[in-house]
Amino acid sequence: MFIKLKSLLYDNEVRAIVFQILAVAVIAYFAYQAFDNMMLNIEQRGIRSGFGFLNDEAGFAVNDNFFLEYSPASTNLQAFYVGIVNTLVVAIAGIFFASIIGLIIGVARLSSNYLIRKIATVYIETFRNIPILLQILFWYSIALNAFPSPKNSINFFDSIFLNSRGLYLPKPIMEGEFYLVLASLVIGIVAYIFIKKHSNKKHDETGVVTNTTPHFLSLVVALPIVAYFAFGAQLEYPALKGFNFRGGLDLSVEFFALGFALSVYTATYIAEAIRSGIESVDNGQKEAAASMGLTQAQSLRLVVLPQALRVAIPPIINQYLNLTKNSSLATAVGYSELVTVFSGTVLNVVGQAIEIIILTMLVYLTISLVISLILNIFNKKMQIKGK
Amino acid sequence: MAIYSLKETKQPPQSQTKAILWLKDNLFSSALNVLLTFVALYILYLLLPPILNWTIFDANFDMTADNQSCGREGACWSFINANLKMFIYGFYPQEELWRVNTMFGLIAVLIAFGSLIKNSQYRAHYIIGSFLIYPVVAFILLHGGLGLEVVETDKWGGLTLTVVVAAVGIVASFPLGILFALGRQSEMRVVKFISVVYIEFVRGVPLITILFMASVVLPLFFSAGMDFDKLLRALIGITLFQTAYIAEVIRGGLQAIPRGQYEAADAAGLSFMQKTTLVILPQALKISIPNIVGSFISLFKDTTLLLIIGLFDMLAIVGAATSNSNWLGRETEGYVFVAMVIWVILYSMSHYSKRLEVRFSTEHK
């Protein structure tokens, strides 16, 4: 009997099960204790619990609002949505510019030109070794000091204004006609995709290359503009009223400082990813391309970059995720994205820290999940076929 | 009979001498290259003069100048001089500064002594002993007790705070990170599940939400009597965050170990603990060291976020110093100074990690 017990004690599977039960028990005990204390604390401090607060009136104004209807009379839930939209807007703008800067710097780092190469290296070494929060605050203070006051705004054609509060652009008025314009843009894009597919097919079958740039310009760019004027939709122009501009699309200086710092900082990582991608392409590929008579530009565009991107894109997508997470630092300058609006202002008003922070985290987790899904799909698609 | 004699070697043509050849190869090798050179020169022309003017030529280096006499065209470096103590020590009491200096000095002494006994058999004992004893000594020095006057943590700040937080973060997250990395590799489903959820959750959210969680929500989890220090809350948040990243770095090292090592350890009859501590971890950690340093670098950068939850790290000192009515409007000088200090620290760390990568590479060359 005793020997049997002893052999049980040394049995790996039994040990594993006992260990796991113990682990779960310990975690459950601490979770229960924490939850119990939390309920007690909440009761003592008179904090409400539950998600009812989402339907309460928010009672505060937000500085940046792009598409949604929002006023201080709106609910906290609407403020939450405004925060999410603003996070996405600054993240997408940042991703766009970071990719462009990163691509340029990454290629420049491998340039045969000494000066260009050195400038790219100095850029990367400088900006990736300075914390992003410091960069955001730095550009914010520079922008506040360097841009003129609203009275002396820099004026482009009486419709675009730049001053120390931000950039003011004409805004299309979102009414019936405007949606027709949007519809024509969608139609243009769909039609262009068909043409592109058709020309690719033709290229595969006959080898004839069709230049689709004119199609792109006429369908995706010109068609919506024509539709815009044909339907007689209106633009709303910004105008100086009192101390600042009203109306139009308003990109605040906080948005600028944040977007600029995020782009500049993330671009250093993207540049490094692109550089290592290009370096990973076998030299024989370039030589083969050259011996087939491709020009240097053709070789880069058709042979080197497609192979380099296969290596570079996974780390780049990770950097996109990092950029999105770093956009939460907006709270230091007060751009109204999710953390500023929701974990900041709403939390201060309502006081329900647990619900609010969990909701905020859920939004970021969803974004992370979506981005890693995209990454998985990409990796599947990009696997070298036949291996 | 003709006698063959060596002809004197010719000098290379003028256009092929070193400097000109270099220029030709590196700056003017093709039409595109010439264009690029001019673009680069133009960029430098746009950027360098304003930067140099502001930092050097128009700047005021008179260390006694005050805000008014400094002028606004260039930097006012006396601002840094006047607030240097604050940048380094935060609000630590003047007469107790020797304690911070002793703490930093002790590190230097420990490292110096460690390199002296490089070949001694007791070196491992020495390192482990220092890691166990030094934090206690450092804490007593900084915080007080044992006859030293107590300095509350809200007085800590500046570079001191940055270094303390980064050091505590890395030391505390290291063992936890190893546990979670092993957990993620484990065959026990529950353990694996808990590790994966924890790691992916932490890596999916921004540090700032975790810091908010630690500073606002964490106190709610404990019974009302327990009073939590603000710094301690931040340290818990940073450690929880860093643990997930260290765990992923070490998992990378674990995965790089060939299966044969596990099998050989099993075949030699080692228990799980022996296998892990004697065979797997030493190799995995060695492979991961460059990435661990990389993770430490990002932790060091992340310490600036303490500003958002109201602690005075070096970056927050800029705000504190310029809110003093004597030094209004000198944020730019402050940011540039802090950026330079952090840059030097991070740049040397990243170079150190590159050197380690070379040193620890056991590949055959």
mmCIF file of C-alpha atoms in Angstrom, chain A residues 28-341:
data_model
loop_
_atom_site.group_PDB
_atom_site.id
_atom_site.type_symbol
_atom_site.label_atom_id
_atom_site.label_comp_id
_atom_site.label_asym_id
_atom_site.label_seq_id
_atom_site.Cartn_x
_atom_site.Cartn_y
_atom_site.Cartn_z
ATOM 1 C CA ALA A 28 -8.682 31.255 -7.293
ATOM 2 C CA TYR A 29 -7.989 32.020 -3.642
ATOM 3 C CA PHE A 30 -6.202 35.293 -4.435
ATOM 4 C CA ALA A 31 -8.813 36.272 -7.008
ATOM 5 C CA TYR A 32 -11.556 35.626 -4.459
ATOM 6 C CA GLN A 33 -9.728 37.664 -1.811
ATOM 7 C CA ALA A 34 -9.138 40.517 -4.252
ATOM 8 C CA PHE A 35 -12.745 40.484 -5.415
ATOM 9 C CA ASP A 36 -14.034 40.378 -1.847
ATOM 10 C CA ASN A 37 -11.830 43.301 -0.800
ATOM 11 C CA MET A 38 -12.797 45.192 -3.922
ATOM 12 C CA MET A 39 -16.533 44.855 -3.223
ATOM 13 C CA LEU A 40 -15.984 45.970 0.345
ATOM 14 C CA ASN A 41 -13.886 48.945 -0.693
ATOM 15 C CA ILE A 42 -16.346 49.994 -3.363
ATOM 16 C CA GLU A 43 -19.180 49.824 -0.876
ATOM 17 C CA GLN A 44 -17.270 51.815 1.727
ATOM 18 C CA ARG A 45 -16.307 54.530 -0.718
ATOM 19 C CA GLY A 46 -19.797 54.728 -2.159
ATOM 20 C CA ILE A 47 -18.661 54.056 -5.728
ATOM 21 C CA ARG A 48 -21.315 52.691 -8.063
ATOM 22 C CA SER A 49 -20.600 49.541 -9.985
ATOM 23 C CA GLY A 50 -21.830 48.173 -13.288
ATOM 24 C CA PHE A 51 -21.961 49.775 -16.691
ATOM 25 C CA GLY A 52 -24.971 52.039 -16.116
ATOM 26 C CA PHE A 53 -22.739 55.095 -16.176
ATOM 27 C CA LEU A 54 -22.326 54.690 -19.936
ATOM 28 C CA ASN A 55 -25.827 56.101 -20.450
ATOM 29 C CA ASP A 56 -25.275 59.132 -18.198
ATOM 30 C CA GLU A 57 -24.713 62.567 -19.644
ATOM 31 C CA ALA A 58 -20.988 63.164 -20.183
ATOM 32 C CA GLY A 59 -21.094 66.891 -19.426
ATOM 33 C CA PHE A 60 -17.704 67.793 -20.907
ATOM 34 C CA ALA A 61 -16.552 68.962 -24.323
ATOM 35 C CA VAL A 62 -13.835 67.230 -26.358
ATOM 36 C CA ASN A 63 -11.248 69.140 -28.372
ATOM 37 C CA ASP A 64 -10.911 66.780 -31.278
ATOM 38 C CA ASN A 65 -13.839 65.200 -32.998
ATOM 39 C CA PHE A 66 -13.777 64.009 -36.565
ATOM 40 C CA PHE A 67 -16.919 62.203 -37.689
ATOM 41 C CA LEU A 68 -19.225 61.627 -34.770
ATOM 42 C CA GLU A 69 -21.977 63.767 -33.311
ATOM 43 C CA TYR A 70 -20.858 64.869 -29.885
ATOM 44 C CA SER A 71 -21.727 67.614 -27.426
ATOM 45 C CA PRO A 72 -21.464 67.903 -23.629
ATOM 46 C CA ALA A 73 -25.072 66.678 -23.529
ATOM 47 C CA SER A 74 -24.034 63.365 -25.117
ATOM 48 C CA THR A 75 -23.639 60.199 -23.071
ATOM 49 C CA ASN A 76 -20.436 58.703 -21.745
ATOM 50 C CA LEU A 77 -20.861 55.929 -24.290
ATOM 51 C CA GLN A 78 -20.685 58.491 -27.099
ATOM 52 C CA ALA A 79 -17.555 59.960 -25.499
ATOM 53 C CA PHE A 80 -16.126 56.427 -25.506
ATOM 54 C CA TYR A 81 -16.852 56.132 -29.245
ATOM 55 C CA VAL A 82 -15.274 59.529 -29.917
ATOM 56 C CA GLY A 83 -12.184 58.323 -28.052
ATOM 57 C CA ILE A 84 -11.973 55.135 -30.116
ATOM 58 C CA VAL A 85 -12.398 57.032 -33.398
ATOM 59 C CA ASN A 86 -9.732 59.553 -32.393
ATOM 60 C CA THR A 87 -7.329 56.758 -31.432
ATOM 61 C CA LEU A 88 -7.901 55.126 -34.818
ATOM 62 C CA VAL A 89 -7.514 58.423 -36.697
ATOM 63 C CA VAL A 90 -4.174 59.308 -35.126
ATOM 64 C CA ALA A 91 -2.994 55.699 -35.427
ATOM 65 C CA ILE A 92 -3.860 55.484 -39.117
ATOM 66 C CA ALA A 93 -2.321 58.880 -39.880
ATOM 67 C CA GLY A 94 0.777 57.884 -37.909
ATOM 68 C CA ILE A 95 1.032 54.506 -39.653
ATOM 69 C CA PHE A 96 0.714 56.194 -43.057
ATOM 70 C CA PHE A 97 3.484 58.727 -42.471
ATOM 71 C CA ALA A 98 5.709 56.364 -40.485
ATOM 72 C CA SER A 99 5.602 53.913 -43.408
ATOM 73 C CA ILE A 100 6.584 56.567 -45.935
ATOM 74 C CA ILE A 101 9.398 58.008 -43.794
ATOM 75 C CA GLY A 102 10.522 54.522 -42.797
ATOM 76 C CA LEU A 103 10.684 53.314 -46.395
ATOM 77 C CA ILE A 104 12.691 56.340 -47.479
ATOM 78 C CA ILE A 105 15.107 56.148 -44.544
ATOM 79 C CA GLY A 106 15.460 52.370 -44.814
ATOM 80 C CA VAL A 107 16.423 52.569 -48.482
ATOM 81 C CA ALA A 108 18.598 55.623 -47.816
ATOM 82 C CA ARG A 109 20.513 53.693 -45.170
ATOM 83 C CA LEU A 110 21.722 51.316 -47.896
ATOM 84 C CA SER A 111 22.389 54.048 -50.461
ATOM 85 C CA SER A 112 25.755 54.119 -52.189
ATOM 86 C CA ASN A 113 25.850 57.846 -51.458
ATOM 87 C CA TYR A 114 27.898 58.503 -48.331
ATOM 88 C CA LEU A 115 26.028 61.619 -47.173
ATOM 89 C CA ILE A 116 22.571 60.115 -47.635
ATOM 90 C CA ARG A 117 23.646 56.964 -45.817
ATOM 91 C CA LYS A 118 25.057 58.931 -42.886
ATOM 92 C CA ILE A 119 22.018 61.191 -42.583
ATOM 93 C CA ALA A 120 19.780 58.121 -42.455
ATOM 94 C CA THR A 121 21.988 56.491 -39.799
ATOM 95 C CA VAL A 122 22.057 59.620 -37.647
ATOM 96 C CA TYR A 123 18.275 59.926 -37.980
ATOM 97 C CA ILE A 124 17.742 56.351 -36.819
ATOM 98 C CA GLU A 125 20.248 56.455 -33.955
ATOM 99 C CA THR A 126 18.900 59.784 -32.709
ATOM 100 C CA PHE A 127 15.189 59.176 -32.732
ATOM 101 C CA ARG A 128 15.037 55.574 -31.626
ATOM 102 C CA ASN A 129 17.141 56.269 -28.543
ATOM 103 C CA ILE A 130 14.902 59.031 -27.219
ATOM 104 C CA PRO A 131 11.740 57.955 -25.385
ATOM 105 C CA ILE A 132 8.574 58.572 -27.376
ATOM 106 C CA LEU A 133 6.889 60.511 -24.573
ATOM 107 C CA LEU A 134 9.812 62.947 -24.483
ATOM 108 C CA GLN A 135 9.511 63.415 -28.243
ATOM 109 C CA ILE A 136 5.769 64.073 -28.027
ATOM 110 C CA LEU A 137 6.259 66.710 -25.325
ATOM 111 C CA PHE A 138 9.190 68.253 -27.209
ATOM 112 C CA TRP A 139 7.309 68.674 -30.504
ATOM 113 C CA TYR A 140 4.282 69.921 -28.625
ATOM 114 C CA SER A 141 6.272 72.680 -26.929
ATOM 115 C CA ILE A 142 8.020 73.526 -30.231
ATOM 116 C CA ALA A 143 4.690 73.731 -32.083
ATOM 117 C CA LEU A 144 3.111 75.898 -29.392
ATOM 118 C CA ASN A 145 6.029 78.326 -29.547
ATOM 119 C CA ALA A 146 6.852 78.297 -33.247
ATOM 120 C CA PHE A 147 3.400 78.578 -34.829
ATOM 121 C CA PRO A 148 1.782 82.060 -34.896
ATOM 122 C CA SER A 149 -1.211 83.083 -32.786
ATOM 123 C CA PRO A 150 -4.710 82.642 -34.314
ATOM 124 C CA LYS A 151 -4.824 86.367 -35.246
ATOM 125 C CA ASN A 152 -1.652 86.018 -37.359
ATOM 126 C CA SER A 153 -2.406 82.598 -38.769
ATOM 127 C CA ILE A 154 -0.507 81.364 -41.777
ATOM 128 C CA ASN A 155 -3.128 81.620 -44.498
ATOM 129 C CA PHE A 156 -3.396 79.445 -47.616
ATOM 130 C CA PHE A 157 -6.008 80.767 -50.122
ATOM 131 C CA ASP A 158 -8.262 82.027 -47.320
ATOM 132 C CA SER A 159 -9.437 78.465 -46.736
ATOM 133 C CA ILE A 160 -6.590 76.694 -44.923
ATOM 134 C CA PHE A 161 -5.164 78.236 -41.766
ATOM 135 C CA LEU A 162 -2.251 77.181 -39.565
ATOM 136 C CA ASN A 163 -1.701 78.613 -36.099
ATOM 137 C CA SER A 164 -0.602 77.606 -32.622
ATOM 138 C CA ARG A 165 -4.001 75.984 -31.997
ATOM 139 C CA GLY A 166 -3.834 73.725 -35.015
ATOM 140 C CA LEU A 167 -4.540 73.354 -38.713
ATOM 141 C CA TYR A 168 -7.939 74.374 -40.069
ATOM 142 C CA LEU A 169 -9.199 72.884 -43.332
ATOM 143 C CA PRO A 170 -12.453 73.234 -45.275
ATOM 144 C CA LYS A 171 -14.791 70.390 -44.430
ATOM 145 C CA PRO A 172 -17.301 68.751 -46.759
ATOM 146 C CA ILE A 173 -20.802 69.128 -45.376
ATOM 147 C CA MET A 174 -22.231 65.711 -44.640
ATOM 148 C CA GLU A 175 -25.633 65.894 -46.278
ATOM 149 C CA GLY A 176 -27.591 63.908 -48.848
ATOM 150 C CA GLU A 177 -25.458 64.953 -51.792
ATOM 151 C CA PHE A 178 -22.243 64.197 -49.983
ATOM 152 C CA TYR A 179 -23.133 60.552 -49.649
ATOM 153 C CA LEU A 180 -23.634 60.431 -53.427
ATOM 154 C CA VAL A 181 -20.045 61.644 -53.766
ATOM 155 C CA LEU A 182 -18.881 58.943 -51.367
ATOM 156 C CA ALA A 183 -20.850 56.389 -53.383
ATOM 157 C CA SER A 184 -19.131 57.505 -56.586
ATOM 158 C CA LEU A 185 -15.759 57.103 -54.869
ATOM 159 C CA VAL A 186 -16.655 53.547 -53.888
ATOM 160 C CA ILE A 187 -17.851 52.818 -57.440
ATOM 161 C CA GLY A 188 -14.612 54.269 -58.819
ATOM 162 C CA ILE A 189 -12.472 52.085 -56.527
ATOM 163 C CA VAL A 190 -14.429 48.926 -57.351
ATOM 164 C CA ALA A 191 -14.228 49.648 -61.097
ATOM 165 C CA TYR A 192 -10.496 50.276 -60.799
ATOM 166 C CA ILE A 193 -9.960 46.984 -58.982
ATOM 167 C CA PHE A 194 -11.742 45.175 -61.834
ATOM 168 C CA ILE A 195 -9.594 46.898 -64.449
ATOM 169 C CA LYS A 196 -6.447 46.129 -62.494
ATOM 170 C CA LYS A 197 -7.406 42.463 -62.187
ATOM 171 C CA HIS A 198 -8.180 42.319 -65.882
ATOM 172 C CA SER A 199 -4.834 43.864 -66.836
ATOM 173 C CA ASN A 200 -2.989 41.493 -64.491
ATOM 174 C CA LYS A 201 -4.733 38.568 -66.172
ATOM 175 C CA LYS A 202 -3.783 39.932 -69.573
ATOM 176 C CA HIS A 203 -0.206 40.272 -68.353
ATOM 177 C CA ASP A 204 -0.157 36.675 -67.159
ATOM 178 C CA GLU A 205 -1.578 35.342 -70.417
ATOM 179 C CA THR A 206 -0.013 37.476 -73.108
ATOM 180 C CA GLY A 207 2.831 39.305 -71.397
ATOM 181 C CA VAL A 208 1.462 42.685 -72.497
ATOM 182 C CA VAL A 209 1.832 45.285 -69.756
ATOM 183 C CA THR A 210 -0.983 47.839 -69.499
ATOM 184 C CA ASN A 211 -0.341 51.050 -67.647
ATOM 185 C CA THR A 212 -3.303 51.478 -65.295
ATOM 186 C CA THR A 213 -2.292 54.851 -63.849
ATOM 187 C CA PRO A 214 -4.665 56.857 -66.121
ATOM 188 C CA HIS A 215 -7.519 54.560 -65.100
ATOM 189 C CA PHE A 216 -6.639 55.113 -61.479
ATOM 190 C CA LEU A 217 -6.549 58.882 -61.868
ATOM 191 C CA SER A 218 -9.819 59.090 -63.782
ATOM 192 C CA LEU A 219 -11.805 56.598 -61.698
ATOM 193 C CA VAL A 220 -10.556 57.086 -58.170
ATOM 194 C CA VAL A 221 -9.512 60.750 -58.230
ATOM 195 C CA ALA A 222 -11.389 62.559 -60.988
ATOM 196 C CA LEU A 223 -14.758 60.793 -60.765
ATOM 197 C CA PRO A 224 -15.491 61.790 -57.143
ATOM 198 C CA ILE A 225 -14.350 65.361 -57.794
ATOM 199 C CA VAL A 226 -16.608 65.659 -60.828
ATOM 200 C CA ALA A 227 -19.443 64.062 -58.894
ATOM 201 C CA TYR A 228 -18.807 66.490 -56.085
ATOM 202 C CA PHE A 229 -19.337 69.533 -58.271
ATOM 203 C CA ALA A 230 -22.116 67.907 -60.298
ATOM 204 C CA PHE A 231 -24.170 67.306 -57.174
ATOM 205 C CA GLY A 232 -23.411 70.785 -55.919
ATOM 206 C CA ALA A 233 -22.249 69.709 -52.460
ATOM 207 C CA GLN A 234 -20.827 72.403 -50.244
ATOM 208 C CA LEU A 235 -17.645 72.932 -48.286
ATOM 209 C CA GLU A 236 -17.699 74.521 -44.880
ATOM 210 C CA TYR A 237 -14.838 77.013 -44.535
ATOM 211 C CA PRO A 238 -13.116 77.828 -41.261
ATOM 212 C CA ALA A 239 -13.497 81.464 -40.161
ATOM 213 C CA LEU A 240 -11.904 83.520 -37.404
ATOM 214 C CA LYS A 241 -14.467 84.117 -34.673
ATOM 215 C CA GLY A 242 -13.381 85.670 -31.414
ATOM 216 C CA PHE A 243 -10.065 84.149 -30.345
ATOM 217 C CA ASN A 244 -9.968 81.238 -32.736
ATOM 218 C CA PHE A 245 -11.303 79.646 -35.889
ATOM 219 C CA ARG A 246 -14.698 78.002 -35.993
ATOM 220 C CA GLY A 247 -16.131 75.644 -38.553
ATOM 221 C CA GLY A 248 -14.304 73.475 -41.013
ATOM 222 C CA LEU A 249 -12.143 70.497 -40.146
ATOM 223 C CA ASP A 250 -9.933 71.256 -37.194
ATOM 224 C CA LEU A 251 -6.705 69.313 -36.653
ATOM 225 C CA SER A 252 -5.489 70.403 -33.240
ATOM 226 C CA VAL A 253 -1.845 71.114 -32.494
ATOM 227 C CA GLU A 254 -1.966 68.246 -29.973
ATOM 228 C CA PHE A 255 -2.954 65.935 -32.819
ATOM 229 C CA PHE A 256 -0.027 67.250 -34.843
ATOM 230 C CA ALA A 257 2.550 66.878 -32.101
ATOM 231 C CA LEU A 258 1.362 63.353 -31.313
ATOM 232 C CA GLY A 259 1.074 62.240 -34.938
ATOM 233 C CA PHE A 260 4.417 63.748 -35.853
ATOM 234 C CA ALA A 261 6.277 62.227 -32.904
ATOM 235 C CA LEU A 262 4.684 58.804 -33.451
ATOM 236 C CA SER A 263 5.551 58.858 -37.160
ATOM 237 C CA VAL A 264 9.140 59.991 -36.626
ATOM 238 C CA TYR A 265 9.762 57.497 -33.817
ATOM 239 C CA THR A 266 8.122 54.467 -35.425
ATOM 240 C CA ALA A 267 9.752 55.263 -38.772
ATOM 241 C CA THR A 268 13.148 54.410 -37.253
ATOM 242 C CA TYR A 269 11.975 50.868 -36.501
ATOM 243 C CA ILE A 270 10.293 50.507 -39.888
ATOM 244 C CA ALA A 271 13.475 51.709 -41.583
ATOM 245 C CA GLU A 272 15.512 49.078 -39.742
ATOM 246 C CA ALA A 273 13.001 46.376 -40.707
ATOM 247 C CA ILE A 274 13.169 47.417 -44.356
ATOM 248 C CA ARG A 275 16.948 47.553 -44.284
ATOM 249 C CA SER A 276 17.237 44.038 -42.866
ATOM 250 C CA GLY A 277 14.631 42.896 -45.383
ATOM 251 C CA ILE A 278 16.625 44.252 -48.293
ATOM 252 C CA GLU A 279 19.852 42.843 -46.881
ATOM 253 C CA SER A 280 18.191 39.431 -46.623
ATOM 254 C CA VAL A 281 17.681 39.266 -50.399
ATOM 255 C CA ASP A 282 20.391 37.153 -51.911
ATOM 256 C CA ASN A 283 22.902 39.085 -53.975
ATOM 257 C CA GLY A 284 22.458 36.585 -56.815
ATOM 258 C CA GLN A 285 18.917 37.908 -57.247
ATOM 259 C CA LYS A 286 20.185 41.409 -57.980
ATOM 260 C CA GLU A 287 22.874 40.054 -60.265
ATOM 261 C CA ALA A 288 20.358 37.873 -62.113
ATOM 262 C CA ALA A 289 18.064 40.860 -62.537
ATOM 263 C CA ALA A 290 20.934 42.967 -63.857
ATOM 264 C CA SER A 291 22.050 40.250 -66.276
ATOM 265 C CA MET A 292 18.503 40.012 -67.625
ATOM 266 C CA GLY A 293 18.811 43.662 -68.543
ATOM 267 C CA LEU A 294 16.529 45.167 -65.909
ATOM 268 C CA THR A 295 17.441 48.698 -64.943
ATOM 269 C CA GLN A 296 18.377 49.376 -61.336
ATOM 270 C CA ALA A 297 14.939 50.839 -60.621
ATOM 271 C CA GLN A 298 13.183 47.860 -62.232
ATOM 272 C CA SER A 299 15.365 45.433 -60.325
ATOM 273 C CA LEU A 300 14.513 47.181 -57.056
ATOM 274 C CA ARG A 301 10.785 47.356 -57.811
ATOM 275 C CA LEU A 302 10.233 43.945 -59.412
ATOM 276 C CA VAL A 303 12.887 41.704 -57.870
ATOM 277 C CA VAL A 304 14.373 43.024 -54.637
ATOM 278 C CA LEU A 305 11.482 44.775 -52.875
ATOM 279 C CA PRO A 306 8.881 41.973 -53.286
ATOM 280 C CA GLN A 307 11.313 39.549 -51.657
ATOM 281 C CA ALA A 308 12.511 42.054 -49.078
ATOM 282 C CA LEU A 309 8.962 42.871 -48.005
ATOM 283 C CA ARG A 310 8.261 39.231 -47.261
ATOM 284 C CA VAL A 311 10.887 39.465 -44.508
ATOM 285 C CA ALA A 312 10.201 43.064 -43.522
ATOM 286 C CA ILE A 313 6.419 43.144 -43.253
ATOM 287 C CA PRO A 314 5.888 41.018 -40.094
ATOM 288 C CA PRO A 315 8.110 43.288 -37.936
ATOM 289 C CA ILE A 316 6.555 46.333 -39.618
ATOM 290 C CA ILE A 317 3.056 45.187 -38.688
ATOM 291 C CA ASN A 318 4.287 44.728 -35.116
ATOM 292 C CA GLN A 319 5.487 48.306 -35.213
ATOM 293 C CA TYR A 320 2.033 49.407 -36.380
ATOM 294 C CA LEU A 321 0.645 47.747 -33.290
ATOM 295 C CA ASN A 322 3.240 49.491 -31.122
ATOM 296 C CA LEU A 323 2.360 52.811 -32.688
ATOM 297 C CA THR A 324 -1.304 52.277 -31.903
ATOM 298 C CA LYS A 325 -0.468 51.425 -28.303
ATOM 299 C CA ASN A 326 1.879 54.407 -28.029
ATOM 300 C CA SER A 327 -0.901 56.713 -29.207
ATOM 301 C CA SER A 328 -2.244 56.329 -25.663
ATOM 302 C CA LEU A 329 0.510 58.732 -24.587
ATOM 303 C CA ALA A 330 -1.708 61.455 -26.051
ATOM 304 C CA THR A 331 -2.932 61.871 -22.528
ATOM 305 C CA ALA A 332 0.282 63.807 -21.745
ATOM 306 C CA VAL A 333 -0.581 66.554 -24.245
ATOM 307 C CA GLY A 334 -4.361 66.230 -24.145
ATOM 308 C CA TYR A 335 -5.318 64.975 -27.593
ATOM 309 C CA SER A 336 -8.762 63.487 -27.033
ATOM 310 C CA GLU A 337 -8.158 59.834 -27.789
ATOM 311 C CA LEU A 338 -9.409 56.850 -25.848
ATOM 312 C CA VAL A 339 -7.140 57.093 -22.787
ATOM 313 C CA THR A 340 -7.468 60.887 -22.492
ATOM 314 C CA VAL A 341 -11.248 60.975 -22.873
#
